[in-house]
Coordinates of C-alpha atoms in Angstrom, one line a residue:
Chain A
X1 CA 187.0 148.7 52.4
X2 CA 184.9 145.7 52.9
X3 CA 184.9 143.3 49.9
X4 CA 181.1 143.8 49.7
X5 CA 181.2 147.5 49.4
X6 CA 184.2 147.3 47.0
X7 CA 182.1 145.0 44.5
X8 CA 179.2 147.5 44.9
X9 CA 181.2 150.4 44.1
X10 CA 183.1 148.6 41.2
X11 CA 179.2 147.7 39.9
X12 CA 178.3 151.3 40.1
X13 CA 181.5 152.5 38.6
X14 CA 180.7 150.1 35.5
X15 CA 177.1 151.5 35.1
X16 CA 178.6 155.0 35.2
X17 CA 181.3 154.3 32.7
X18 CA 178.7 152.4 30.5
X19 CA 176.4 155.5 30.8
X20 CA 178.9 158.0 29.8
X21 CA 180.5 155.7 27.0
X22 CA 177.7 156.9 24.6
X23 CA 178.8 160.5 24.8
X24 CA 182.5 160.5 25.4
X25 CA 185.6 158.8 24.4
X26 CA 187.4 156.6 27.0
X27 CA 190.2 157.9 29.0
X28 CA 192.8 155.8 27.3
X29 CA 191.4 157.0 23.9
X30 CA 191.6 160.6 24.9
X31 CA 195.2 160.1 26.6
X32 CA 196.8 158.3 23.4
X33 CA 195.9 161.6 21.6
X34 CA 198.5 163.5 23.8
X35 CA 201.5 161.0 23.0
X36 CA 202.9 162.6 20.1
X37 CA 204.0 165.6 22.5
X38 CA 204.2 164.2 25.8
X39 CA 205.3 160.7 25.0
X40 CA 203.5 157.2 24.7
X41 CA 201.3 157.0 27.7
X42 CA 202.6 160.4 28.9
X43 CA 206.1 158.8 29.6
X44 CA 208.5 161.2 28.2
X45 CA 210.6 162.9 30.8
X46 CA 213.6 164.2 28.9
X47 CA 211.7 167.0 26.6
X48 CA 210.2 170.3 27.4
X49 CA 206.7 169.2 27.5
X50 CA 205.8 167.9 30.8
X51 CA 205.5 164.2 31.4
X52 CA 202.0 163.2 32.2
X53 CA 202.5 159.6 33.6
X54 CA 201.8 159.6 37.2
X55 CA 200.8 163.2 37.5
X56 CA 198.4 163.7 40.4
X57 CA 195.0 163.8 38.9
X58 CA 194.2 166.9 40.6
X59 CA 197.4 168.6 39.2
X60 CA 196.2 167.6 35.7
X61 CA 192.5 168.7 36.1
X62 CA 193.3 172.1 37.6
X63 CA 195.9 172.7 34.8
X64 CA 193.6 171.6 32.0
X65 CA 190.9 173.5 33.3
X66 CA 193.1 176.8 33.7
X67 CA 194.4 176.4 30.2
X68 CA 190.8 176.1 28.9
X69 CA 189.6 179.2 30.8
X70 CA 192.6 181.3 29.9
X71 CA 193.6 181.7 33.3
X72 CA 197.1 180.1 32.7
X73 CA 199.5 181.3 30.2
X74 CA 200.1 178.9 27.1
X75 CA 201.7 178.3 23.9
X76 CA 199.2 175.8 22.5
X77 CA 197.6 174.1 25.4
X78 CA 194.8 176.7 25.6
X79 CA 193.7 175.6 22.1
X80 CA 193.9 171.9 22.8
X81 CA 192.1 172.3 26.2
X82 CA 189.5 174.1 24.7
X83 CA 188.5 170.8 23.1
X84 CA 187.6 168.8 26.4
X85 CA 184.8 168.9 28.9
X86 CA 185.1 168.6 32.5
X87 CA 184.3 165.0 32.7
X88 CA 186.8 164.1 29.7
X89 CA 189.6 165.9 31.6
X90 CA 188.7 163.8 34.6
X91 CA 188.9 160.7 32.7
X92 CA 192.3 161.5 31.0
X93 CA 193.6 162.6 34.6
X94 CA 192.8 159.2 36.3
X95 CA 194.2 157.3 33.5
X96 CA 197.4 159.1 33.4
X97 CA 197.8 159.0 37.1
X98 CA 198.0 155.3 36.9
X99 CA 200.9 155.2 34.4
X100 CA 204.3 154.1 35.2
X101 CA 206.8 157.1 36.1
X102 CA 209.5 156.1 33.9
X103 CA 210.8 156.8 30.2
X104 CA 208.5 155.1 27.8
X105 CA 211.9 153.2 26.1
X106 CA 212.6 151.6 29.3
X107 CA 208.8 150.4 29.9
X108 CA 208.1 146.8 29.0
X109 CA 204.8 146.0 27.0
X110 CA 203.5 144.0 30.1
X111 CA 204.1 147.0 32.4
X112 CA 202.1 149.0 29.9
X113 CA 199.4 146.7 29.8
X114 CA 199.2 146.2 33.4
X115 CA 199.1 150.0 34.1
X116 CA 196.2 150.4 31.7
X117 CA 194.4 147.6 33.0
X118 CA 194.7 149.1 36.6
X119 CA 193.7 152.6 35.2
X120 CA 190.4 151.2 33.4
X121 CA 189.4 149.2 36.9
X122 CA 190.0 152.2 39.0
X123 CA 189.1 155.1 36.5
X124 CA 186.7 157.6 37.9
X125 CA 187.0 156.5 41.6
X126 CA 188.6 159.6 42.8
Chain B
X1 CA 203.7 117.2 12.5
X2 CA 200.5 115.8 13.7
X3 CA 201.5 116.9 17.3
X4 CA 201.6 120.5 16.2
X5 CA 198.2 120.4 14.9
X6 CA 196.9 119.2 18.3
X7 CA 193.6 120.8 19.3
X8 CA 195.1 122.7 22.3
X9 CA 196.8 125.0 19.9
X10 CA 193.3 126.0 18.7
X11 CA 192.4 127.4 22.3
X12 CA 194.0 130.5 23.8
X13 CA 197.5 129.7 25.1
X14 CA 197.8 130.1 28.6
X15 CA 201.1 130.5 30.6
X16 CA 201.1 127.1 31.7
X17 CA 200.9 125.6 28.1
X18 CA 203.8 128.0 27.3
X19 CA 205.9 126.5 30.0
X20 CA 205.3 123.2 28.5
X21 CA 206.1 124.4 25.0
X22 CA 209.0 126.5 25.8
X23 CA 210.1 125.8 29.1
X24 CA 210.1 127.7 32.1
X25 CA 213.1 130.0 31.5
X26 CA 211.6 131.5 28.3
X27 CA 208.4 132.4 29.9
X28 CA 209.9 133.8 33.3
X29 CA 209.1 137.3 33.8
X30 CA 206.6 137.9 31.0
X31 CA 203.9 138.8 33.3
X32 CA 200.3 138.2 33.0
X33 CA 200.0 139.3 29.4
X34 CA 203.0 137.4 28.4
X35 CA 201.3 134.7 26.4
X36 CA 201.1 137.0 23.3
X37 CA 205.0 137.7 23.4
X38 CA 205.9 134.1 23.0
X39 CA 203.3 132.8 20.4
X40 CA 199.9 133.2 19.0
X41 CA 196.8 131.2 19.3
X42 CA 195.8 129.7 16.0
X43 CA 192.6 131.2 16.5
X44 CA 193.9 134.7 17.0
X45 CA 192.7 137.0 14.5
X46 CA 195.3 138.4 11.9
X47 CA 195.3 141.9 11.1
X48 CA 197.5 142.7 8.2
X49 CA 198.9 146.5 7.6
X50 CA 200.1 147.6 4.4
X51 CA 202.8 150.4 4.9
X52 CA 205.0 150.7 7.7
X53 CA 205.1 154.5 7.8
X54 CA 203.7 156.6 10.3
X55 CA 200.1 155.3 10.0
X56 CA 200.9 151.5 9.8
X57 CA 203.7 151.6 12.6
X58 CA 201.4 153.5 14.9
X59 CA 198.5 151.2 14.0
X60 CA 200.5 148.1 14.7
X61 CA 202.0 149.4 18.1
X62 CA 198.5 150.7 19.6
X63 CA 196.5 147.7 18.3
X64 CA 199.1 145.6 20.4
X65 CA 198.1 147.8 23.4
X66 CA 194.2 147.4 22.6
X67 CA 194.4 143.5 22.0
X68 CA 197.6 141.6 23.3
X69 CA 196.5 138.5 21.3
X70 CA 195.7 139.7 18.0
X71 CA 198.3 138.5 15.2
X72 CA 199.5 141.6 13.4
X73 CA 201.8 141.6 10.1
X74 CA 202.9 144.8 8.4
X75 CA 204.0 144.5 4.7
X76 CA 206.4 147.3 3.8
X77 CA 208.0 148.0 0.6
X78 CA 211.3 149.5 2.0
X79 CA 213.4 148.2 4.8
X80 CA 213.7 151.7 6.2
X81 CA 211.5 154.5 6.3
X82 CA 212.6 158.2 5.9
X83 CA 209.9 160.7 7.6
X84 CA 208.7 163.5 5.3
X85 CA 208.2 165.4 8.5
X86 CA 211.2 167.7 9.2
X87 CA 212.7 166.9 5.8
X88 CA 212.5 170.5 5.1
X89 CA 215.3 170.9 7.6
X90 CA 217.5 168.7 5.4
X91 CA 217.2 171.3 2.6
X92 CA 219.0 173.9 4.9
X93 CA 221.4 171.5 6.7
X94 CA 219.3 171.5 9.9
X95 CA 218.9 167.7 9.9
X96 CA 220.5 164.8 8.0
X97 CA 218.3 162.4 6.2
X98 CA 220.1 159.7 8.4
X99 CA 218.4 161.5 11.4
X100 CA 215.1 161.0 9.7
X101 CA 215.4 157.4 8.9
X102 CA 213.7 154.8 10.9
X103 CA 213.1 151.1 10.8
X104 CA 210.5 148.8 12.2
X105 CA 212.8 146.7 14.5
X106 CA 211.3 147.8 17.8
X107 CA 207.7 147.5 16.5
X108 CA 208.7 144.0 15.6
X109 CA 210.6 143.1 18.7
X110 CA 208.7 145.1 21.5
X111 CA 205.1 144.8 20.1
X112 CA 205.4 141.3 18.5
X113 CA 204.5 142.4 15.0
X114 CA 205.6 140.3 11.8
X115 CA 207.2 142.7 9.5
X116 CA 207.5 141.6 5.8
X117 CA 209.3 143.5 3.4
X118 CA 207.6 143.1 0.1
X119 CA 205.5 145.1 -2.1
X120 CA 201.8 144.4 -2.3
X121 CA 200.5 144.2 -5.9
X122 CA 196.8 143.0 -5.4
X123 CA 193.9 142.6 -2.7
X124 CA 191.0 140.1 -3.0
X125 CA 188.4 141.8 -0.8
X126 CA 185.9 138.6 -1.1
X127 CA 188.7 136.1 -0.1
X128 CA 190.2 138.4 2.3
X129 CA 193.9 137.9 0.9
X130 CA 196.5 140.1 -0.4
X131 CA 199.3 139.2 -3.0
X132 CA 202.8 140.4 -2.9
X133 CA 205.6 140.8 -5.6
X134 CA 207.5 138.1 -4.2
X135 CA 204.5 135.9 -4.9
X136 CA 203.1 135.5 -1.4
X137 CA 199.4 135.6 -0.1
X138 CA 198.5 136.7 3.0
X139 CA 195.2 136.2 4.5
X140 CA 193.7 138.5 6.8
X141 CA 190.7 139.1 9.2
X142 CA 191.1 143.0 9.0
X143 CA 193.1 144.8 6.4
X144 CA 194.6 148.4 7.2
X145 CA 196.0 150.4 4.4
X146 CA 198.2 153.4 4.9
X147 CA 199.9 154.2 1.6
X148 CA 200.6 158.0 1.9
X149 CA 200.3 160.0 -1.4
X150 CA 200.9 160.0 -5.2
X151 CA 201.4 163.1 -7.4
X152 CA 199.4 164.4 -10.2
X153 CA 202.1 165.0 -12.6
X154 CA 199.6 165.2 -15.4
X155 CA 198.1 168.4 -14.3
X156 CA 201.4 170.2 -15.6
X157 CA 202.3 170.2 -19.1
X158 CA 206.0 169.4 -19.4
X159 CA 206.5 168.1 -15.9
X160 CA 206.7 164.1 -15.1
X161 CA 208.2 161.6 -12.5
X162 CA 211.4 161.4 -14.6
X163 CA 212.2 165.1 -14.5
X164 CA 211.2 165.2 -10.5
X165 CA 214.0 162.4 -10.2
X166 CA 216.4 164.5 -12.2
X167 CA 216.7 168.2 -12.3
X168 CA 213.3 169.2 -10.9
X169 CA 212.9 167.6 -7.7
X170 CA 209.5 168.1 -6.0
X171 CA 211.4 166.5 -2.8
X172 CA 207.6 166.2 -1.3
X173 CA 208.5 162.7 -0.3
X174 CA 211.8 162.5 1.7
X175 CA 214.8 161.0 -0.1
X176 CA 217.3 161.6 -2.8
X177 CA 215.1 164.5 -4.1
X178 CA 215.5 166.4 -0.8
X179 CA 219.3 166.2 -1.2
X180 CA 219.1 167.3 -4.6
X181 CA 217.1 170.5 -3.8
X182 CA 219.5 171.4 -0.9
X183 CA 222.5 171.1 -3.6
X184 CA 220.3 173.4 -6.0
X185 CA 219.7 175.9 -3.2
X186 CA 223.6 176.0 -2.2
X187 CA 224.4 176.3 -5.9
X188 CA 221.9 179.2 -6.7
X189 CA 224.0 181.9 -8.2
X190 CA 224.1 185.3 -6.1
X191 CA 221.0 187.5 -7.0
X192 CA 219.3 184.5 -8.7
X193 CA 215.7 183.6 -8.7
X194 CA 214.2 180.4 -7.1
X195 CA 210.5 179.1 -7.5
X196 CA 208.4 177.3 -5.4
X197 CA 205.0 176.3 -6.8
X198 CA 202.6 175.0 -4.4
X199 CA 199.8 172.4 -4.7
X200 CA 196.0 172.8 -4.8
X201 CA 194.1 171.6 -1.8
X202 CA 194.0 168.8 -0.4
X203 CA 197.5 167.8 0.0
X204 CA 200.0 166.3 2.4
X205 CA 201.4 168.6 5.0
X206 CA 199.6 171.8 4.3
X207 CA 202.2 174.2 5.9
X208 CA 205.3 172.1 4.3
X209 CA 205.6 174.3 1.0
X210 CA 205.3 177.5 3.1
X211 CA 207.7 176.3 5.8
X212 CA 210.2 175.5 2.9
X213 CA 209.7 178.9 1.5
X214 CA 210.4 180.4 4.8
X215 CA 213.7 178.5 5.0
X216 CA 214.8 179.5 1.4
X217 CA 214.2 183.2 2.6
X218 CA 216.4 182.5 5.7
X219 CA 219.2 180.9 3.9
X220 CA 219.3 184.0 1.3
X221 CA 219.2 186.5 4.1
X222 CA 222.4 185.0 5.3
X223 CA 224.2 183.6 2.1
X224 CA 222.6 185.1 -0.9
X225 CA 220.9 188.4 0.1
X226 CA 220.1 189.8 -3.3
X227 CA 218.3 186.4 -4.2
X228 CA 214.8 186.2 -4.5
X229 CA 211.9 183.6 -4.0
X230 CA 208.8 183.3 -5.7
X231 CA 206.0 181.4 -4.3
X232 CA 203.3 180.5 -7.1
X233 CA 200.2 179.3 -5.5
X234 CA 196.9 178.2 -6.9
X235 CA 195.1 179.3 -3.8
X236 CA 194.2 182.5 -2.1
X237 CA 194.7 181.4 1.4
X238 CA 196.9 178.8 2.8
X239 CA 197.2 177.2 6.3
X240 CA 198.6 179.6 9.1
X241 CA 198.8 182.1 6.4
X242 CA 198.4 185.0 9.2
X243 CA 201.3 184.1 11.2
X244 CA 203.4 182.9 8.3
X245 CA 202.9 186.3 6.7
X246 CA 203.6 187.9 10.0
X247 CA 206.8 186.2 10.3
X248 CA 207.9 186.8 6.7
X249 CA 207.4 190.6 7.5
X250 CA 209.6 190.6 10.6
X251 CA 212.0 188.3 9.2
X252 CA 212.5 188.7 5.3
X253 CA 211.0 192.2 4.6
X254 CA 207.9 190.6 3.1
X255 CA 205.9 193.6 1.2
X256 CA 208.8 195.7 1.2
X257 CA 210.8 196.5 -2.0
X258 CA 213.6 194.3 -0.8
X259 CA 211.4 191.1 0.3
X260 CA 213.3 188.1 -0.2
X261 CA 209.8 186.5 -0.7
X262 CA 207.2 187.3 -3.2
X263 CA 204.0 185.2 -3.1
X264 CA 201.6 185.1 -6.0
X265 CA 198.1 184.0 -5.1
X266 CA 195.7 182.1 -7.1
X267 CA 193.8 185.2 -8.1
X268 CA 197.1 186.7 -9.3
X269 CA 197.5 184.0 -11.5
X270 CA 199.8 181.8 -9.3
X271 CA 198.6 178.6 -10.7
X272 CA 201.3 176.7 -12.7
X273 CA 200.2 175.2 -16.1
X274 CA 203.4 174.2 -17.8
X275 CA 207.1 173.8 -17.1
X276 CA 209.6 174.5 -19.9
X277 CA 212.3 172.5 -18.5
X278 CA 214.8 173.4 -21.4
X279 CA 214.3 177.3 -20.6
X280 CA 214.0 177.1 -17.0
X281 CA 210.7 178.9 -17.2
X282 CA 207.3 178.2 -15.7
X283 CA 204.1 179.3 -17.2
X284 CA 201.3 180.3 -14.9
X285 CA 197.5 181.6 -15.4
X286 CA 199.2 185.0 -14.8
X287 CA 202.3 184.9 -16.9
X288 CA 205.7 183.2 -17.5
X289 CA 208.5 183.3 -14.9
X290 CA 212.2 182.2 -15.5
X291 CA 214.3 181.0 -12.8
X292 CA 217.5 179.4 -11.7
X293 CA 215.7 176.8 -9.4
X294 CA 212.3 175.6 -10.0
X295 CA 210.6 173.3 -7.2
X296 CA 207.1 172.2 -8.3
X297 CA 205.3 170.5 -5.6
X298 CA 202.6 168.8 -7.4
X299 CA 199.0 168.3 -6.8
X300 CA 198.1 165.0 -5.0
X301 CA 195.9 161.8 -4.7
X302 CA 195.8 159.0 -2.6
X303 CA 199.0 156.5 -2.7
X304 CA 199.3 154.1 -5.8
X305 CA 198.4 151.1 -3.5
X306 CA 195.1 152.6 -2.6
X307 CA 194.4 153.4 -6.4
X308 CA 195.4 149.9 -7.5
X309 CA 193.5 147.8 -5.1
X310 CA 190.4 150.1 -5.4
X311 CA 190.1 152.0 -2.4
X312 CA 189.6 155.6 -3.9
X313 CA 186.7 157.4 -5.3
X314 CA 186.2 159.9 -8.1
X315 CA 188.0 162.5 -5.8
X316 CA 191.3 160.5 -6.0
X317 CA 191.1 160.1 -2.3
X318 CA 189.7 157.2 0.0
X319 CA 186.3 157.7 1.6
X320 CA 186.0 156.4 5.1
X321 CA 183.5 155.7 8.0
X322 CA 184.6 158.8 10.1
X323 CA 184.3 156.8 13.5
X324 CA 186.4 153.8 12.5
X325 CA 188.4 154.7 9.7
X326 CA 187.0 151.7 7.8
X327 CA 186.7 152.1 4.1
X328 CA 183.3 153.3 2.9
X329 CA 183.9 151.1 -0.1
X330 CA 185.1 147.8 1.5
X331 CA 184.3 146.2 4.7
X332 CA 186.9 144.9 6.9
X333 CA 189.3 147.4 5.1
X334 CA 190.7 150.4 6.8
X335 CA 192.5 153.4 5.3
X336 CA 194.9 155.6 7.5
X337 CA 196.5 159.0 7.1
X338 CA 197.1 161.0 3.9
X339 CA 195.1 158.8 1.7
X340 CA 191.8 159.1 3.6
X341 CA 189.0 161.8 3.4
X342 CA 189.2 163.0 7.0
X343 CA 187.5 166.6 6.6
X344 CA 188.8 169.0 8.7
X345 CA 191.8 167.0 9.7
X346 CA 194.9 168.1 7.5
X347 CA 196.9 165.3 6.1
X348 CA 199.9 165.5 8.6
X349 CA 201.8 162.9 10.0
X350 CA 200.2 163.7 13.4
X351 CA 196.6 163.0 11.8
X352 CA 197.9 159.7 10.6
X353 CA 199.2 158.9 14.0
X354 CA 196.1 160.1 15.6
X355 CA 193.8 157.9 13.2
X356 CA 195.6 154.9 13.6
X357 CA 195.1 155.0 17.4
X358 CA 191.3 155.5 16.7
X359 CA 191.5 152.6 14.2
X360 CA 193.5 150.5 16.4
X361 CA 190.7 150.6 19.2
X362 CA 187.8 150.3 16.6
X363 CA 189.6 147.1 15.3
X364 CA 190.2 145.6 18.7
X365 CA 186.5 146.4 19.6
X366 CA 185.3 144.8 16.6
X367 CA 187.1 141.8 16.9
X368 CA 185.8 141.4 20.4
X369 CA 182.6 142.1 19.0
X370 CA 182.2 145.0 21.1
X371 CA 180.3 148.4 19.7
X372 CA 182.9 151.1 18.9
X373 CA 183.7 153.7 21.5
X374 CA 183.3 157.4 20.7
X375 CA 186.3 158.5 18.4
X376 CA 188.3 161.5 19.4
X377 CA 191.3 162.7 16.8
X378 CA 193.7 165.3 17.3
X379 CA 196.3 167.2 15.4
X380 CA 199.0 169.7 16.2
X381 CA 201.2 171.1 13.4
X382 CA 204.4 172.9 14.4
X383 CA 206.1 174.7 11.6
X384 CA 209.2 176.9 11.5
X385 CA 208.9 180.3 9.5
X386 CA 212.6 180.3 10.7
X387 CA 215.0 178.2 12.5
X388 CA 214.0 180.0 15.6
X389 CA 210.6 181.2 14.9
X390 CA 207.7 178.5 15.2
X391 CA 204.2 178.8 14.1
X392 CA 201.4 176.3 15.0
X393 CA 197.7 174.9 14.5
X394 CA 196.1 172.7 16.9
X395 CA 192.7 171.0 17.1
X396 CA 190.9 168.2 18.8
X397 CA 188.5 166.5 16.7
X398 CA 185.0 164.4 17.0
X399 CA 182.7 163.1 14.4
X400 CA 179.4 165.1 14.2
X401 CA 176.9 164.5 11.5
X402 CA 179.1 162.2 9.6
X403 CA 182.3 164.5 9.5
X404 CA 185.4 164.9 11.1
X405 CA 185.2 168.5 12.9
X406 CA 186.7 170.4 15.4
X407 CA 185.5 169.6 19.0
X408 CA 184.7 172.4 21.3
X409 CA 186.6 175.5 20.6
X410 CA 189.8 173.7 20.2
X411 CA 190.8 174.8 16.5
X412 CA 193.4 177.6 16.4
X413 CA 196.8 179.1 15.0
X414 CA 199.3 180.8 17.0
X415 CA 198.2 184.3 17.9
X416 CA 200.1 187.3 16.6
X417 CA 201.4 189.1 19.8
X418 CA 204.2 191.5 20.4
X419 CA 205.8 188.9 22.7
X420 CA 208.8 187.4 21.2
X421 CA 208.7 184.3 23.6
X422 CA 205.7 183.0 21.5
X423 CA 207.5 182.1 18.4
X424 CA 210.6 181.2 20.1
X425 CA 209.0 178.6 22.3
X426 CA 207.1 177.3 19.5
X427 CA 210.2 176.6 17.5
X428 CA 211.7 174.9 20.7
X429 CA 208.4 172.8 21.0
X430 CA 208.7 172.1 17.3
X431 CA 212.1 170.5 17.9
X432 CA 211.0 168.5 21.1
X433 CA 207.7 167.5 19.3
X434 CA 209.8 166.0 16.3
X435 CA 211.9 164.0 18.7
X436 CA 208.9 162.8 20.5
X437 CA 206.7 162.0 17.8
X438 CA 208.9 159.5 16.1
X439 CA 209.3 157.7 19.3
X440 CA 205.6 157.3 19.7
X441 CA 205.3 156.1 16.1
X442 CA 208.4 153.8 15.9
X443 CA 209.6 153.0 19.4

């Protein structure tokens, strides 16, 4: 992509994010709420709940919508997913996709901050 | 000393400055956000956090995510923290207290947080300072208070904190009382009677007393099958009562003649009025009950610190701005967790962790002069109705009309099904959740 187009699309993205900020929480704010079960930033790879860090966005979106619509069997995720709109699910998906695929305890603060910055700068551009 | 007060320290410290100050080796590999791990700019805002439990520790960690440069100090009374969550497990030997004991070392080292072990004895909201028992004064730009709960012993004639520390533990803060209750359960005579008296709403961990009751019944089933547990309740309903009672029917003969559990509701006179410690008797609105073990879980209010520094209202709890957790009584002061009035959110560890994240982002936004984003909260409470039988409640929350309420159609408890996999998997997830949750808080 040419630099000019990149800047333009980044500008539109920023506008879109500003417009939606009034009606929904940010991707990271929502993603943080998943941490008690799925690990800080979705980086829990040794427990029964699936890790969310690095999950392809489409896989996350399809799973959440299926839970919400009751087409995928669940223990509690059906109840959780019913709290989110399509747009909110997408925002979380794009944020998680950019998180490091490694156990949280082995991730430095800087890696986490950089992954968050990357996710914020590219969020919604899928 | 004059050199150290050079003006350059008032500006944001850059990587280059750091190299000059500390040498390249110290700075190597710290990455683009590394500056804050080495030193604070003198001008950095200072957030002081009172309480290093679930709310306070989570707040410090996530505030660091939201603002790499802010200065964060936690003032906590004890060098180690025992989680109340899963402390029912200790009563039946599923966990030890050691396994539930955590410290703030990782919070301090990984997230560059000052940790002060001291007791706060006062706050001056005009001067924005707090004072400690050791005589120190801390200035803050933002103050966060996460003080847990305090007990209303005065609601029960004949019961007090001294008896709770002795032969009548409430065991509703994890510690020596938890171990004493375990000792009493194991020492219960064959065919003896135990009483668990539950508090009125609102209180910490709404399913806690009923999970404890379930564990008592499970223990009796195996070790003391003619014993009986009486649950005395001032309420007619309790959280997850439908799946809990179903589990009691399936596991403990609830509602049968041989039931190990009997539950006396508020309408049936279950409210405890008085403890006669000498005669091992409790008096309720419905009558007197003699027992071999009496566990009164008292009514509650916001933690003592919140009362002392003036963050509570006439309800005994702390009113807050729902979208930021900022106190409704004092600006620049935030209240997290059990002490706060959070409407539909239960007083759970999960809620405190959730609120801490919203609060961390709100503080970071406020310090940068940004408008707060939309708040989103969550809670999942897994409880055990038996060691391998889980029940849960889950919801996502948003702020609507000035209250924290369930978002979408998210709120719900475990369905009653004929599939054994549901409760078994919930019990598995409960155990996974506990291990994962404490990592999100303390690691």
